[in-house]
Short mmCIF file of C-alpha atoms and ligand atoms in Angstrom, two decimals:
data_model
loop_
_atom_site.label_atom_id
_atom_site.label_comp_id
_atom_site.label_asym_id
_atom_site.label_seq_id
_atom_site.Cartn_x
_atom_site.Cartn_y
_atom_site.Cartn_z
CA MET A 557 0.00 0.00 0.00
CA GLN A 558 1.27 3.50 -0.88
CA VAL A 559 0.21 6.41 1.32
CA LEU A 560 0.30 9.56 -0.81
CA SER A 561 -0.22 13.28 -0.27
CA HIS A 562 -0.72 14.01 -3.98
CA VAL A 563 -1.43 12.31 -7.31
CA THR A 564 1.89 10.84 -8.44
CA ASP A 565 3.03 10.07 -12.02
CA GLU A 566 2.39 6.36 -11.38
CA LEU A 567 -1.17 7.08 -10.26
CA THR A 568 -1.68 9.42 -13.23
CA ASP A 569 -0.66 6.62 -15.63
CA LEU A 570 -3.05 4.21 -13.91
CA ILE A 571 -5.97 6.62 -13.94
CA ARG A 572 -5.37 7.74 -17.52
CA SER A 573 -5.50 4.16 -18.82
CA ALA A 574 -8.74 3.31 -16.95
CA THR A 575 -11.90 3.40 -19.06
CA ARG A 576 -14.23 1.82 -16.48
CA VAL A 577 -14.04 3.45 -13.08
CA ALA A 578 -16.18 2.52 -10.06
CA VAL A 579 -16.51 5.12 -7.30
CA LEU A 580 -17.84 4.25 -3.84
CA SER A 581 -18.60 7.37 -1.83
CA GLY A 582 -19.45 8.05 1.81
CA ALA A 583 -20.30 10.92 4.12
CA GLY A 584 -16.81 12.47 3.88
CA ILE A 585 -17.43 13.54 0.28
CA SER A 586 -20.26 15.84 1.44
CA ALA A 587 -18.38 17.16 4.51
CA GLU A 588 -16.85 20.08 2.61
CA SER A 589 -20.37 21.11 1.53
CA GLY A 590 -21.27 21.49 5.23
CA VAL A 591 -23.13 18.19 5.74
CA PRO A 592 -21.85 16.63 8.99
CA THR A 593 -20.40 13.12 8.61
CA PHE A 594 -22.27 10.32 10.31
CA ARG A 595 -19.77 9.76 13.07
CA GLU A 596 -19.17 13.40 14.03
CA ALA A 597 -20.59 14.55 17.38
CA GLN A 598 -24.07 16.03 17.05
CA THR A 599 -25.22 19.47 18.17
CA GLY A 600 -28.41 21.15 19.42
CA LEU A 601 -31.49 19.04 20.02
CA TRP A 602 -29.59 15.83 19.29
CA GLU A 603 -26.31 16.39 21.16
CA GLN A 604 -27.08 13.68 23.71
CA PHE A 605 -27.56 11.08 20.93
CA SER A 606 -25.14 9.60 18.44
CA ALA A 607 -26.41 9.33 14.87
CA GLU A 608 -26.11 5.56 15.30
CA ASP A 609 -28.67 5.73 18.13
CA LEU A 610 -31.15 7.60 15.93
CA ALA A 611 -30.80 5.64 12.66
CA THR A 612 -32.72 2.57 13.82
CA SER A 613 -36.32 1.39 13.59
CA ASP A 614 -36.30 0.96 17.39
CA ALA A 615 -35.50 4.65 17.86
CA PHE A 616 -38.31 5.57 15.45
CA HIS A 617 -40.68 3.24 17.30
CA PHE A 618 -39.90 4.63 20.78
CA ALA A 619 -39.25 8.30 19.91
CA PRO A 620 -40.90 8.92 16.50
CA ALA A 621 -41.06 12.72 16.85
CA LEU A 622 -37.39 13.01 17.79
CA VAL A 623 -36.22 10.79 14.93
CA TRP A 624 -38.64 12.33 12.40
CA THR A 625 -37.55 15.88 13.27
CA TRP A 626 -33.88 14.86 13.01
CA TYR A 627 -34.50 13.68 9.44
CA ARG A 628 -36.58 16.76 8.48
CA TRP A 629 -33.85 19.00 9.89
CA ARG A 630 -31.17 17.11 7.98
CA GLN A 631 -33.23 17.47 4.79
CA SER A 632 -33.37 21.24 5.39
CA LEU A 633 -29.62 21.39 5.89
CA ILE A 634 -28.89 19.41 2.71
CA LEU A 635 -31.26 21.66 0.71
CA GLN A 636 -29.36 24.73 1.94
CA VAL A 637 -25.88 23.53 0.90
CA GLU A 638 -24.23 23.07 -2.49
CA PRO A 639 -22.14 20.33 -4.10
CA ASN A 640 -18.39 20.84 -3.52
CA PRO A 641 -15.42 20.43 -5.92
CA GLY A 642 -15.28 16.69 -5.11
CA HIS A 643 -18.82 16.17 -6.41
CA THR A 644 -18.26 18.34 -9.49
CA ALA A 645 -14.95 16.61 -10.31
CA LEU A 646 -16.73 13.23 -10.35
CA ALA A 647 -19.47 14.60 -12.61
CA ARG A 648 -16.83 16.00 -14.99
CA TRP A 649 -14.85 12.74 -14.96
CA GLN A 650 -18.03 10.72 -15.59
CA GLN A 651 -19.02 12.94 -18.52
CA GLY A 652 -15.49 12.77 -19.96
CA LEU A 653 -15.31 8.98 -19.79
CA ARG A 654 -18.80 8.56 -21.25
CA ALA A 655 -17.95 10.87 -24.16
CA ALA A 656 -14.94 8.63 -24.86
CA GLY A 657 -17.00 5.40 -24.72
CA GLY A 658 -16.05 4.44 -21.16
CA ASP A 659 -17.94 4.87 -17.90
CA LEU A 660 -17.61 6.02 -14.31
CA SER A 661 -20.23 4.58 -11.98
CA ILE A 662 -21.05 6.06 -8.61
CA ALA A 663 -22.45 3.98 -5.75
CA THR A 664 -22.97 6.09 -2.66
CA GLN A 665 -23.83 5.36 0.95
CA ASN A 666 -25.03 8.96 1.20
CA VAL A 667 -28.72 9.76 1.48
CA ASP A 668 -28.17 13.30 0.13
CA ASP A 669 -28.54 14.39 -3.52
CA LEU A 670 -25.30 16.32 -3.93
CA HIS A 671 -23.81 13.99 -6.59
CA GLU A 672 -26.94 14.51 -8.71
CA ARG A 673 -26.98 18.27 -8.15
CA ALA A 674 -23.36 18.38 -9.35
CA GLY A 675 -24.56 16.83 -12.62
CA ALA A 676 -23.54 13.20 -12.04
CA HIS A 677 -25.64 10.10 -12.61
CA VAL A 678 -25.74 7.90 -9.49
CA LEU A 679 -25.93 4.17 -10.16
CA ALA A 680 -26.85 3.18 -6.61
CA HIS A 681 -28.00 4.88 -3.41
CA LEU A 682 -27.09 1.98 -1.12
CA HIS A 683 -28.75 3.50 1.98
CA GLY A 684 -31.74 5.09 0.22
CA SER A 685 -32.65 8.76 -0.08
CA ILE A 686 -33.49 11.18 2.70
CA PHE A 687 -36.01 12.86 0.36
CA ASP A 688 -38.15 9.72 -0.09
CA HIS A 689 -40.88 8.81 2.40
CA ARG A 690 -43.06 5.77 2.89
CA CYS A 691 -45.43 4.28 5.43
CA ALA A 692 -43.55 2.42 8.18
CA GLU A 693 -46.20 -0.33 8.11
CA CYS A 694 -47.66 -0.82 4.61
CA GLY A 695 -44.86 0.81 2.58
CA GLU A 696 -47.19 3.20 0.71
CA PRO A 697 -45.03 6.05 -0.70
CA ALA A 698 -45.78 9.50 0.75
CA GLU A 699 -45.20 12.88 -0.94
CA LEU A 700 -44.29 15.63 1.49
CA PRO A 701 -43.55 19.33 1.03
CA VAL A 702 -40.03 20.61 1.65
CA PRO A 703 -39.49 20.99 5.42
CA GLY A 704 -39.81 24.48 6.88
CA TYR A 705 -36.74 24.38 9.15
CA ASP A 706 -33.59 26.42 8.90
CA GLY A 707 -31.01 23.67 8.45
CA PHE A 708 -28.36 25.73 10.24
CA ALA A 709 -30.44 26.17 13.41
CA ALA A 710 -31.84 23.31 15.50
CA PRO A 711 -35.68 23.11 15.48
CA PRO A 712 -37.20 24.37 18.75
CA GLU A 713 -38.94 21.08 19.52
CA PRO A 714 -39.68 17.67 17.96
CA GLU A 715 -42.71 17.37 15.64
CA ASP A 716 -44.76 14.21 15.12
CA PRO A 717 -44.38 12.40 11.78
CA PRO A 718 -47.40 12.53 9.43
CA THR A 719 -49.63 9.47 9.05
CA CYS A 720 -50.17 7.20 6.04
CA THR A 721 -53.21 8.04 3.90
CA ALA A 722 -53.76 4.31 3.22
CA CYS A 723 -53.50 2.75 6.71
CA GLY A 724 -52.97 5.53 9.28
CA ALA A 725 -49.56 4.29 10.50
CA LEU A 726 -46.57 6.63 10.75
CA VAL A 727 -44.67 7.84 7.70
CA ARG A 728 -40.89 7.26 7.85
CA PRO A 729 -37.90 8.44 5.79
CA GLY A 730 -36.89 6.23 2.85
CA VAL A 731 -33.45 5.43 4.22
CA VAL A 732 -31.88 2.14 5.33
CA TRP A 733 -31.59 1.87 9.09
CA PHE A 734 -29.32 -0.49 11.02
CA GLY A 735 -30.65 -4.05 10.92
CA GLU A 736 -32.52 -3.43 7.64
CA MET A 737 -31.70 -4.94 4.25
CA LEU A 738 -30.12 -2.72 1.61
CA PRO A 739 -32.13 -2.31 -1.63
CA MET A 740 -31.11 -5.46 -3.51
CA GLU A 741 -31.02 -3.80 -6.96
CA ALA A 742 -28.71 -1.03 -5.74
CA PHE A 743 -26.36 -3.47 -4.00
CA ASP A 744 -26.23 -5.81 -7.02
CA ALA A 745 -25.57 -2.89 -9.40
CA ALA A 746 -22.74 -1.61 -7.18
CA SER A 747 -21.21 -5.10 -6.92
CA ALA A 748 -21.31 -5.54 -10.71
CA ALA A 749 -19.73 -2.11 -11.23
CA VAL A 750 -16.84 -2.94 -8.90
CA ARG A 751 -16.34 -6.37 -10.50
CA SER A 752 -16.15 -4.90 -14.02
CA ALA A 753 -14.04 -1.82 -13.20
CA ASP A 754 -10.42 -1.16 -14.24
CA VAL A 755 -9.95 0.92 -11.12
CA VAL A 756 -12.01 1.47 -7.95
CA VAL A 757 -12.01 4.77 -6.01
CA VAL A 758 -13.31 4.78 -2.42
CA ALA A 759 -13.92 8.31 -1.16
CA GLY A 760 -14.95 9.62 2.26
CA THR A 761 -16.06 6.51 4.12
CA SER A 762 -14.93 5.12 7.46
CA GLY A 763 -15.46 1.58 6.09
CA ILE A 764 -17.27 0.61 9.28
CA VAL A 765 -20.78 -0.11 8.05
CA GLN A 766 -21.53 -3.45 6.38
CA PRO A 767 -22.31 -4.63 3.81
CA ALA A 768 -21.28 -1.41 1.97
CA ALA A 769 -17.78 -1.59 3.46
CA SER A 770 -17.19 -4.97 1.84
CA LEU A 771 -17.97 -3.73 -1.71
CA PRO A 772 -14.44 -2.44 -2.44
CA LEU A 773 -13.05 -5.82 -1.43
CA LEU A 774 -14.76 -7.39 -4.48
CA ALA A 775 -12.07 -5.62 -6.51
CA LEU A 776 -9.49 -7.94 -4.94
CA GLU A 777 -11.00 -10.92 -6.83
CA ARG A 778 -9.51 -9.62 -10.11
CA GLY A 779 -6.62 -7.66 -8.64
CA THR A 780 -8.27 -4.36 -9.67
CA PRO A 781 -6.35 -1.38 -8.23
CA LEU A 782 -8.06 0.29 -5.25
CA ILE A 783 -7.56 3.97 -4.42
CA GLU A 784 -8.81 5.48 -1.16
CA ILE A 785 -9.39 9.19 -0.57
CA ASN A 786 -9.63 10.11 3.09
CA PRO A 787 -7.72 12.56 5.30
CA VAL A 788 -7.23 9.75 7.85
CA GLU A 789 -6.80 5.98 7.87
CA SER A 790 -10.09 4.07 7.62
CA ASP A 791 -11.11 0.53 8.58
CA ILE A 792 -10.51 -0.57 4.97
CA SER A 793 -7.25 1.32 4.25
CA ASP A 794 -5.24 -1.89 4.56
CA ALA A 795 -6.96 -3.36 1.49
CA MET A 796 -6.01 -0.34 -0.68
CA ASP A 797 -3.21 -0.05 -3.21
CA TYR A 798 -3.06 3.75 -2.91
CA CYS A 799 -4.28 5.93 -0.01
CA LEU A 800 -4.57 9.59 -0.95
CA ARG A 801 -4.47 11.28 2.43
CA GLY A 802 -6.44 14.48 1.97
CA PRO A 803 -9.91 15.91 1.49
CA SER A 804 -11.97 14.70 -1.47
CA GLY A 805 -12.60 18.33 -2.49
CA THR A 806 -8.89 18.52 -3.38
CA MET A 807 -8.03 14.94 -4.30
CA LEU A 808 -10.95 14.17 -6.64
CA PRO A 809 -10.32 17.25 -8.86
CA ALA A 810 -6.65 16.21 -9.00
CA LEU A 811 -7.61 12.65 -10.03
CA ALA A 812 -10.12 13.91 -12.63
CA ASP A 813 -7.46 16.26 -14.06
CA ALA A 814 -5.03 13.33 -14.27
CA ALA A 815 -7.65 11.18 -16.01
CA LEU A 816 -8.92 13.59 -18.68
C1 LIG B 1217 -13.48 12.83 4.54
C2 LIG B 1217 -13.54 14.19 4.58
C3 LIG B 1217 -13.22 14.86 3.40
C4 LIG B 1217 -14.12 13.52 6.50
N1 LIG B 1217 -12.85 14.16 2.33
N2 LIG B 1217 -13.12 12.16 3.46
C5 LIG B 1217 -21.08 -7.57 9.93
C6 LIG B 1217 -20.34 -7.38 11.04
C7 LIG B 1217 -20.78 -6.51 12.04
C8 LIG B 1217 -21.98 -5.84 11.93
C9 LIG B 1217 -22.72 -6.02 10.80
C10 LIG B 1217 -22.29 -6.90 9.83
N3 LIG B 1217 -23.21 -6.88 8.84
C11 LIG B 1217 -24.20 -6.06 9.16
C12 LIG B 1217 -23.94 -5.53 10.37
C13 LIG B 1217 -24.82 -4.59 11.08
C14 LIG B 1217 -24.78 -3.19 10.55
C15 LIG B 1217 -23.35 -2.65 10.65
O1 LIG B 1217 -22.59 -2.63 9.70
N4 LIG B 1217 -22.98 -2.14 11.82
C16 LIG B 1217 -21.66 -1.55 12.03
C17 LIG B 1217 -21.80 -0.31 12.89
C18 LIG B 1217 -20.75 -2.59 12.60
N5 LIG B 1217 -25.26 -3.13 9.19
C19 LIG B 1217 -26.57 -3.11 8.92
O2 LIG B 1217 -27.40 -3.18 9.80
C20 LIG B 1217 -26.99 -2.99 7.47
N6 LIG B 1217 -27.95 -3.97 7.13
C21 LIG B 1217 -27.65 -5.24 7.00
O3 LIG B 1217 -26.54 -5.65 7.17
O4 LIG B 1217 -28.73 -6.01 6.64
C22 LIG B 1217 -28.56 -7.42 6.74
C23 LIG B 1217 -29.15 -7.84 8.06
C24 LIG B 1217 -30.47 -7.57 8.30
C25 LIG B 1217 -31.03 -7.98 9.50
C26 LIG B 1217 -30.23 -8.61 10.43
C27 LIG B 1217 -28.88 -8.85 10.17
C28 LIG B 1217 -28.35 -8.46 8.96
C29 LIG B 1217 -27.68 -1.66 7.23
C30 LIG B 1217 -26.75 -0.51 7.37
C31 LIG B 1217 -27.51 0.80 7.17
C32 LIG B 1217 -26.63 2.00 7.48
N7 LIG B 1217 -27.45 3.15 7.53
C33 LIG B 1217 -26.84 4.43 7.84
C34 LIG B 1217 -27.96 5.45 8.13
C35 LIG B 1217 -28.64 5.87 6.84
C36 LIG B 1217 -29.72 6.88 7.11
C37 LIG B 1217 -29.18 8.18 7.64
O5 LIG B 1217 -28.32 8.85 7.01
O6 LIG B 1217 -29.63 8.58 8.71
O7 LIG B 1217 -26.02 4.87 6.74
S1 LIG B 1217 -25.66 4.34 9.17
C38 LIG B 1217 -24.53 5.52 8.51
O8 LIG B 1217 -23.25 4.92 8.25
C39 LIG B 1217 -25.11 5.93 7.17
C40 LIG B 1217 -23.89 5.97 6.32
O9 LIG B 1217 -24.22 5.84 4.95
C41 LIG B 1217 -23.06 4.83 6.84
C42 LIG B 1217 -21.63 4.87 6.50
O10 LIG B 1217 -21.01 5.97 7.05
P1 LIG B 1217 -19.83 6.67 6.26
O11 LIG B 1217 -20.32 7.20 4.97
O12 LIG B 1217 -18.66 5.78 6.19
O13 LIG B 1217 -19.57 7.92 7.21
P2 LIG B 1217 -18.67 8.06 8.51
O14 LIG B 1217 -19.16 9.26 9.23
O15 LIG B 1217 -18.56 6.80 9.25
O16 LIG B 1217 -17.20 8.34 7.93
C43 LIG B 1217 -16.90 9.52 7.22
C44 LIG B 1217 -15.49 9.38 6.68
O17 LIG B 1217 -15.22 10.53 5.90
C45 LIG B 1217 -14.41 9.32 7.78
O18 LIG B 1217 -13.53 8.25 7.50
C46 LIG B 1217 -13.69 10.67 7.64
O19 LIG B 1217 -12.29 10.58 7.93
C47 LIG B 1217 -13.90 10.95 6.18
N8 LIG B 1217 -13.84 12.37 5.84
N9 LIG B 1217 -13.96 14.58 5.87
C48 LIG B 1217 -12.83 12.79 2.42
N10 LIG B 1217 -13.26 16.22 3.37
ZN1 LIG B 1218 -49.63 2.63 5.49
#
């Protein structure tokens, strides 16, 4: 494994020759847009809880208003921020490869829409979307207006979730909580993309949460080069061929420049 502070000539040669690139992104790629990562300490109304405590169906069952308001507030925050140079570099790289007959696929653990707003096509949202809603009991989709919170200020108090028009149960966010299955189609598409890639880029994830954290390891089956972008070592750094130690807002534009 090579730990690097910049894109070297060797890495440039590797990237330039790759026509099929698979990118696996996590919360770190949205950090420079102002979206807190999942494992950062929380503030305001939620400071006594870790995000891991709130992202479960048990938490929603026992404290629905608290969990619901956390998600509505996070939606507000995401709507108030913009994609950063990491997102736009991936969109540019994807467009460049597609124009040349290749492809760059993005599978993200993120529930935000910043890749899309940067102009990229996302192959798989492995943990769902924070902007989708469905009934917690019957699964009926629910359309809701944009939340009225200021995403930079904590809401004054928790609000109850709305109820399902079909069965009257509570409406929940369309994300994947701990203990729940990932959407099979998204996981299969991400696996296939990694298996058919010439190079795999893993950006901004701690590599803690399964089964998403095991996706990059599929690249090892064919000896496909793995590149990690993260300012610090992650749980999956040891499996990487190259670790670019820095923020994705700097490293992804450098990789895209090397590629195109
Ligand atoms: C930067 C940066 C910058 C900062 N530039 N980088 C095997 C072993 C042990 C446990 C399990 C296992 N298999 C399954 C489990 C259980 C569980 C799990 O993995 N638990 C772990 C905590 C151990 N997994 C599940 O429950 C999954 N389901 C499942 O396995 O189903 C099968 C099953 C069903 C029933 C019974 C048994 C099995 C579901 C997982 C769902 C995860 N959902 C969440 C919440 C989504 C909704 C929401 O957002 O609220 O997804 S959890 C949370 O973690 C969120 C994230 O997508 C996910 C990953 O986090 P991520 O992206 O890595 O963020 P961070 O914050 O951890 O890291 C950020 C990184 O960025 C850091 O490294 C920074 O350094 C870096 N960074 N600035 C680049 N500028
Ligand atoms: Zn229902």
